mmCIF file of C-alpha atoms in Angstrom:
data_model
loop_
_atom_site.group_PDB
_atom_site.id
_atom_site.type_symbol
_atom_site.label_atom_id
_atom_site.label_comp_id
_atom_site.label_asym_id
_atom_site.label_seq_id
_atom_site.Cartn_x
_atom_site.Cartn_y
_atom_site.Cartn_z
ATOM 1 C CA ASN P 1 0.000 0.000 0.000
ATOM 2 C CA ALA P 2 1.913 3.050 -1.281
ATOM 3 C CA GLY P 3 -0.339 5.817 0.106
ATOM 4 C CA VAL P 4 0.377 9.107 -1.679
ATOM 5 C CA THR P 5 3.018 9.038 -4.414
ATOM 6 C CA GLN P 6 4.558 12.168 -5.895
ATOM 7 C CA THR P 7 6.787 12.423 -8.958
ATOM 8 C CA PRO P 8 9.359 13.686 -9.531
ATOM 9 C CA LYS P 9 11.169 13.965 -6.184
ATOM 10 C CA PHE P 10 13.572 16.640 -7.435
ATOM 11 C CA GLN P 11 13.505 19.017 -10.379
ATOM 12 C CA VAL P 12 15.491 22.023 -11.568
ATOM 13 C CA LEU P 13 13.897 24.351 -14.102
ATOM 14 C CA LYS P 14 14.873 27.524 -15.872
ATOM 15 C CA THR P 15 12.688 30.593 -15.599
ATOM 16 C CA GLY P 16 9.863 30.397 -18.117
ATOM 17 C CA GLN P 17 9.863 26.620 -18.460
ATOM 18 C CA SER P 18 6.746 24.636 -17.747
ATOM 19 C CA MET P 19 6.276 21.418 -15.849
ATOM 20 C CA THR P 20 3.668 19.200 -14.274
ATOM 21 C CA LEU P 21 3.963 17.642 -10.836
ATOM 22 C CA GLN P 22 2.158 14.338 -10.516
ATOM 23 C CA CYS P 23 0.334 12.954 -7.488
ATOM 24 C CA ALA P 24 -1.523 9.687 -7.060
ATOM 25 C CA GLN P 25 -3.179 8.068 -4.049
ATOM 26 C CA ASP P 26 -4.355 4.496 -3.623
ATOM 27 C CA MET P 27 -6.499 4.954 -0.491
ATOM 28 C CA ASN P 28 -9.768 5.684 -2.313
ATOM 29 C CA HIS P 29 -9.812 9.189 -0.825
ATOM 30 C CA ASN P 30 -12.253 11.774 -2.127
ATOM 31 C CA SER P 31 -10.264 14.948 -1.497
ATOM 32 C CA MET P 32 -6.786 15.901 -2.644
ATOM 33 C CA TYR P 33 -4.594 18.927 -1.998
ATOM 34 C CA TRP P 34 -1.461 20.673 -3.208
ATOM 35 C CA TYR P 35 0.663 22.635 -0.740
ATOM 36 C CA ARG P 36 3.907 24.494 -0.956
ATOM 37 C CA GLN P 37 6.306 24.764 1.939
ATOM 38 C CA ASP P 38 8.843 27.540 2.231
ATOM 39 C CA PRO P 39 11.243 28.098 5.152
ATOM 40 C CA GLY P 40 9.415 29.579 8.128
ATOM 41 C CA MET P 41 6.088 29.658 6.290
ATOM 42 C CA GLY P 42 4.527 26.334 7.137
ATOM 43 C CA LEU P 43 2.288 24.631 4.598
ATOM 44 C CA ARG P 44 0.270 26.878 2.319
ATOM 45 C CA LEU P 45 -2.563 25.533 0.228
ATOM 46 C CA ILE P 46 -2.258 26.135 -3.508
ATOM 47 C CA TYR P 47 -5.283 24.266 -4.884
ATOM 48 C CA TYR P 48 -7.522 21.493 -3.711
ATOM 49 C CA SER P 49 -10.081 19.093 -5.090
ATOM 50 C CA ALA P 50 -12.878 18.216 -2.678
ATOM 51 C CA SER P 51 -14.080 15.435 -4.964
ATOM 52 C CA GLU P 52 -13.510 14.088 -8.450
ATOM 53 C CA GLY P 53 -14.500 16.710 -11.001
ATOM 54 C CA THR P 54 -14.091 19.733 -8.749
ATOM 55 C CA THR P 55 -11.147 22.001 -8.026
ATOM 56 C CA ASP P 56 -10.854 25.195 -5.977
ATOM 57 C CA LYS P 57 -8.225 27.802 -5.278
ATOM 58 C CA GLY P 58 -6.391 27.823 -1.981
ATOM 59 C CA GLU P 59 -4.335 30.568 -0.387
ATOM 60 C CA VAL P 60 -1.606 30.920 -3.069
ATOM 61 C CA PRO P 61 -2.972 29.821 -6.476
ATOM 62 C CA ASN P 62 -1.325 32.401 -8.734
ATOM 63 C CA GLY P 63 0.994 30.874 -11.311
ATOM 64 C CA TYR P 64 -0.441 27.362 -10.960
ATOM 65 C CA ASN P 65 -3.112 25.206 -12.521
ATOM 66 C CA VAL P 66 -4.428 21.815 -11.472
ATOM 67 C CA SER P 67 -6.210 18.844 -12.989
ATOM 68 C CA ARG P 68 -8.126 16.173 -11.116
ATOM 69 C CA LEU P 69 -7.619 13.506 -13.718
ATOM 70 C CA ASN P 70 -9.639 10.854 -11.880
ATOM 71 C CA LYS P 71 -10.270 9.881 -8.273
ATOM 72 C CA ARG P 72 -6.664 8.737 -7.820
ATOM 73 C CA GLU P 73 -4.683 11.478 -9.547
ATOM 74 C CA PHE P 74 -4.295 15.206 -9.008
ATOM 75 C CA SER P 75 -1.636 17.093 -10.959
ATOM 76 C CA LEU P 76 -0.156 20.557 -10.473
ATOM 77 C CA ARG P 77 1.124 22.542 -13.443
ATOM 78 C CA LEU P 78 3.482 25.479 -13.595
ATOM 79 C CA GLU P 79 2.925 27.096 -16.992
ATOM 80 C CA SER P 80 5.823 29.567 -16.831
ATOM 81 C CA ALA P 81 8.073 28.910 -13.872
ATOM 82 C CA ALA P 82 9.418 31.820 -11.834
ATOM 83 C CA PRO P 83 12.164 31.861 -9.176
ATOM 84 C CA SER P 84 9.496 32.698 -6.567
ATOM 85 C CA GLN P 85 8.060 29.234 -7.161
ATOM 86 C CA THR P 86 11.188 27.577 -5.842
ATOM 87 C CA SER P 87 9.786 25.507 -2.990
ATOM 88 C CA VAL P 88 8.952 22.052 -1.711
ATOM 89 C CA TYR P 89 5.573 20.886 -2.981
ATOM 90 C CA PHE P 90 3.462 18.392 -1.075
ATOM 91 C CA CYS P 91 0.411 16.551 -2.236
ATOM 92 C CA ALA P 92 -2.086 15.226 0.319
ATOM 93 C CA SER P 93 -5.351 13.323 0.354
ATOM 94 C CA THR P 94 -8.132 12.675 2.823
ATOM 95 C CA ARG P 95 -11.429 10.861 3.063
ATOM 96 C CA GLN P 96 -14.341 13.294 3.204
ATOM 97 C CA GLY P 97 -16.849 12.339 5.895
ATOM 98 C CA GLN P 98 -18.901 13.661 8.791
ATOM 99 C CA SER P 99 -18.148 17.242 9.763
ATOM 100 C CA SER P 100 -17.021 16.495 13.308
ATOM 101 C CA SER P 101 -15.115 13.329 12.520
ATOM 102 C CA ASN P 102 -11.375 13.222 12.233
ATOM 103 C CA GLN P 103 -10.132 13.451 8.657
ATOM 104 C CA PRO P 104 -6.340 13.204 8.784
ATOM 105 C CA GLN P 105 -4.528 14.222 5.671
ATOM 106 C CA HIS P 106 -1.995 11.793 4.231
ATOM 107 C CA PHE P 107 0.996 13.410 2.583
ATOM 108 C CA GLY P 108 3.399 12.398 -0.137
ATOM 109 C CA ASP P 109 7.153 12.722 0.287
ATOM 110 C CA GLY P 110 7.277 16.006 -1.605
ATOM 111 C CA THR P 111 8.824 17.407 -4.764
ATOM 112 C CA ARG P 112 11.816 19.700 -4.328
ATOM 113 C CA LEU P 113 11.636 22.242 -7.118
ATOM 114 C CA SER P 114 14.285 24.853 -7.937
ATOM 115 C CA ILE P 115 13.727 27.576 -10.517
ATOM 116 C CA LEU P 116 16.872 29.255 -11.788
ATOM 117 C CA GLY Z 1 -9.835 34.432 7.609
ATOM 118 C CA GLN Z 2 -7.755 32.060 9.617
ATOM 119 C CA SER Z 3 -4.534 32.606 11.550
ATOM 120 C CA LEU Z 4 -2.574 30.331 13.849
ATOM 121 C CA GLU Z 5 0.258 31.218 16.182
ATOM 122 C CA GLN Z 6 2.790 28.791 17.587
ATOM 123 C CA PRO Z 7 6.379 29.249 18.826
ATOM 124 C CA SER Z 8 9.039 28.917 16.163
ATOM 125 C CA GLU Z 9 11.466 26.880 18.267
ATOM 126 C CA VAL Z 10 11.513 24.796 21.424
ATOM 127 C CA THR Z 11 14.425 22.889 22.943
ATOM 128 C CA ALA Z 12 14.480 20.238 25.651
ATOM 129 C CA VAL Z 13 16.568 17.328 26.886
ATOM 130 C CA GLU Z 14 15.885 13.640 26.603
ATOM 131 C CA GLY Z 15 13.382 12.383 29.141
ATOM 132 C CA ALA Z 16 11.856 15.810 29.698
ATOM 133 C CA ILE Z 17 8.322 17.035 28.992
ATOM 134 C CA VAL Z 18 7.643 19.799 26.491
ATOM 135 C CA GLN Z 19 4.464 21.669 25.613
ATOM 136 C CA ILE Z 20 3.912 23.338 22.237
ATOM 137 C CA ASN Z 21 1.127 25.918 22.299
ATOM 138 C CA CYS Z 22 -1.123 26.981 19.472
ATOM 139 C CA THR Z 23 -3.602 29.850 19.427
ATOM 140 C CA TYR Z 24 -5.922 30.340 16.521
ATOM 141 C CA GLN Z 25 -8.405 32.758 15.023
ATOM 142 C CA THR Z 26 -10.925 31.298 12.619
ATOM 143 C CA SER Z 27 -14.274 32.277 11.197
ATOM 144 C CA GLY Z 28 -15.439 28.695 11.620
ATOM 145 C CA PHE Z 29 -13.969 25.790 13.544
ATOM 146 C CA TYR Z 30 -14.318 22.048 13.403
ATOM 147 C CA GLY Z 31 -11.197 20.829 15.129
ATOM 148 C CA LEU Z 32 -7.508 21.260 15.874
ATOM 149 C CA SER Z 33 -4.967 18.841 14.454
ATOM 150 C CA TRP Z 34 -1.266 18.291 15.023
ATOM 151 C CA TYR Z 35 1.230 17.046 12.448
ATOM 152 C CA GLN Z 36 4.864 16.036 12.770
ATOM 153 C CA GLN Z 37 7.502 16.530 10.086
ATOM 154 C CA HIS Z 38 11.033 15.134 10.191
ATOM 155 C CA ASP Z 39 13.760 16.890 8.200
ATOM 156 C CA GLY Z 40 11.446 18.227 5.510
ATOM 157 C CA GLY Z 41 9.870 14.840 4.854
ATOM 158 C CA ALA Z 42 6.193 14.024 4.594
ATOM 159 C CA PRO Z 43 4.129 15.527 7.424
ATOM 160 C CA THR Z 44 2.368 12.839 9.422
ATOM 161 C CA PHE Z 45 -0.788 13.097 11.488
ATOM 162 C CA LEU Z 46 -0.398 12.981 15.287
ATOM 163 C CA SER Z 47 -3.677 13.941 16.920
ATOM 164 C CA TYR Z 48 -7.014 15.679 16.562
ATOM 165 C CA ASN Z 49 -9.301 17.477 19.033
ATOM 166 C CA ALA Z 50 -12.834 18.383 18.092
ATOM 167 C CA LEU Z 51 -14.054 18.847 21.673
ATOM 168 C CA ASP Z 52 -12.556 20.510 24.735
ATOM 169 C CA GLY Z 53 -10.219 18.448 26.832
ATOM 170 C CA LEU Z 54 -7.229 16.198 26.640
ATOM 171 C CA GLU Z 55 -6.622 13.416 24.126
ATOM 172 C CA GLU Z 56 -3.839 10.982 24.943
ATOM 173 C CA THR Z 57 -1.960 8.764 22.516
ATOM 174 C CA GLY Z 58 1.022 7.109 24.127
ATOM 175 C CA ARG Z 59 3.687 9.679 24.976
ATOM 176 C CA PHE Z 60 1.816 12.412 23.122
ATOM 177 C CA SER Z 61 -1.250 14.278 24.346
ATOM 178 C CA SER Z 62 -3.192 17.134 22.815
ATOM 179 C CA PHE Z 63 -5.454 19.613 24.548
ATOM 180 C CA LEU Z 64 -8.122 21.964 23.256
ATOM 181 C CA SER Z 65 -10.047 24.852 24.779
ATOM 182 C CA ARG Z 66 -12.515 26.191 22.220
ATOM 183 C CA SER Z 67 -13.568 29.097 24.442
ATOM 184 C CA ASP Z 68 -9.949 30.284 24.557
ATOM 185 C CA SER Z 69 -9.166 29.370 20.912
ATOM 186 C CA TYR Z 70 -6.167 27.568 22.283
ATOM 187 C CA GLY Z 71 -4.603 24.174 22.187
ATOM 188 C CA TYR Z 72 -1.340 22.473 22.935
ATOM 189 C CA LEU Z 73 0.643 19.373 22.154
ATOM 190 C CA LEU Z 74 2.340 17.721 25.106
ATOM 191 C CA LEU Z 75 5.270 15.395 24.508
ATOM 192 C CA GLN Z 76 6.428 13.308 27.456
ATOM 193 C CA GLU Z 77 9.542 11.202 27.998
ATOM 194 C CA LEU Z 78 11.218 12.961 25.113
ATOM 195 C CA GLN Z 79 13.470 10.952 22.843
ATOM 196 C CA MET Z 80 16.021 12.067 20.295
ATOM 197 C CA LYS Z 81 13.738 10.862 17.523
ATOM 198 C CA ASP Z 82 11.134 13.443 18.594
ATOM 199 C CA SER Z 83 13.337 16.186 17.142
ATOM 200 C CA ALA Z 84 11.139 17.451 14.327
ATOM 201 C CA SER Z 85 8.809 20.241 13.293
ATOM 202 C CA TYR Z 86 5.307 20.224 14.735
ATOM 203 C CA PHE Z 87 2.400 21.981 13.058
ATOM 204 C CA CYS Z 88 -1.007 22.813 14.425
ATOM 205 C CA ALA Z 89 -3.836 23.049 11.905
ATOM 206 C CA VAL Z 90 -7.505 23.994 12.019
ATOM 207 C CA ARG Z 91 -10.308 22.704 9.834
ATOM 208 C CA ASP Z 92 -12.455 25.157 7.910
ATOM 209 C CA ALA Z 93 -16.111 24.835 8.939
ATOM 210 C CA ASN Z 94 -17.661 27.436 6.705
ATOM 211 C CA ARG Z 95 -18.005 25.719 3.371
ATOM 212 C CA GLY Z 96 -19.745 22.440 2.916
ATOM 213 C CA SER Z 97 -17.505 21.359 0.086
ATOM 214 C CA THR Z 98 -14.258 21.954 1.979
ATOM 215 C CA LEU Z 99 -14.736 20.102 5.237
ATOM 216 C CA GLY Z 100 -11.331 18.501 4.882
ATOM 217 C CA ARG Z 101 -9.462 21.718 4.211
ATOM 218 C CA LEU Z 102 -6.807 22.589 6.787
ATOM 219 C CA TYR Z 103 -5.049 25.827 7.667
ATOM 220 C CA PHE Z 104 -1.572 25.243 9.090
ATOM 221 C CA GLY Z 105 0.506 27.203 11.543
ATOM 222 C CA ARG Z 106 4.102 28.020 10.639
ATOM 223 C CA GLY Z 107 5.462 25.164 12.695
ATOM 224 C CA THR Z 108 7.556 24.704 15.835
ATOM 225 C CA GLN Z 109 11.019 23.213 15.493
ATOM 226 C CA LEU Z 110 11.654 20.925 18.469
ATOM 227 C CA THR Z 111 15.237 20.018 19.229
ATOM 228 C CA VAL Z 112 15.866 17.287 21.784
ATOM 229 C CA TRP Z 113 19.340 17.225 23.326
ATOM 230 C CA PRO Z 114 20.949 14.167 24.889
#
């Protein structure tokens, strides 16, 4: 049982290049998330998908697009990379359920992205 | 909006007890979670409080006071392997389609010394 799998683990891009970060989960979770983590800033939500077929902006969506390809996969695309997008990107998933129930998020190992 | 405050760093020695506090301001609230992250790896879930009081899981306990918008994570019998970053997070209660959405604090770096 792999959980949440992110590819690639590391990537270096030049300013203006594009790339897609892949995320897949095998836990049959409804909701998936993309975060970025910068030093001293914690985890900030970029985009999320509450269920298959829906996506919504998070706190820092500018410069990114997402696709919920199916229930398992949620990709993040940088159309024209900028140095400010240098960060560690984490994908997470959770099972959507009752409002008061615990819904822990399960994270992938991250993608370390550098934009030169 | 949502904001969470937690100390940036805490240090302690092996065997000691340490408490990491978290205060929050949210427009809606469903629960307070704690996550652990080692050396920039995948954050992992530790605990969740939806109601006031103390939840205990082995050496770790988490407390919540909704009236004070305050919670803490208590780590007992500290071990070297507990050196990590700890994040508090609140769940957004305002939108029916985003019940799983979390807002994270900036994290507390815990260093455990021998």
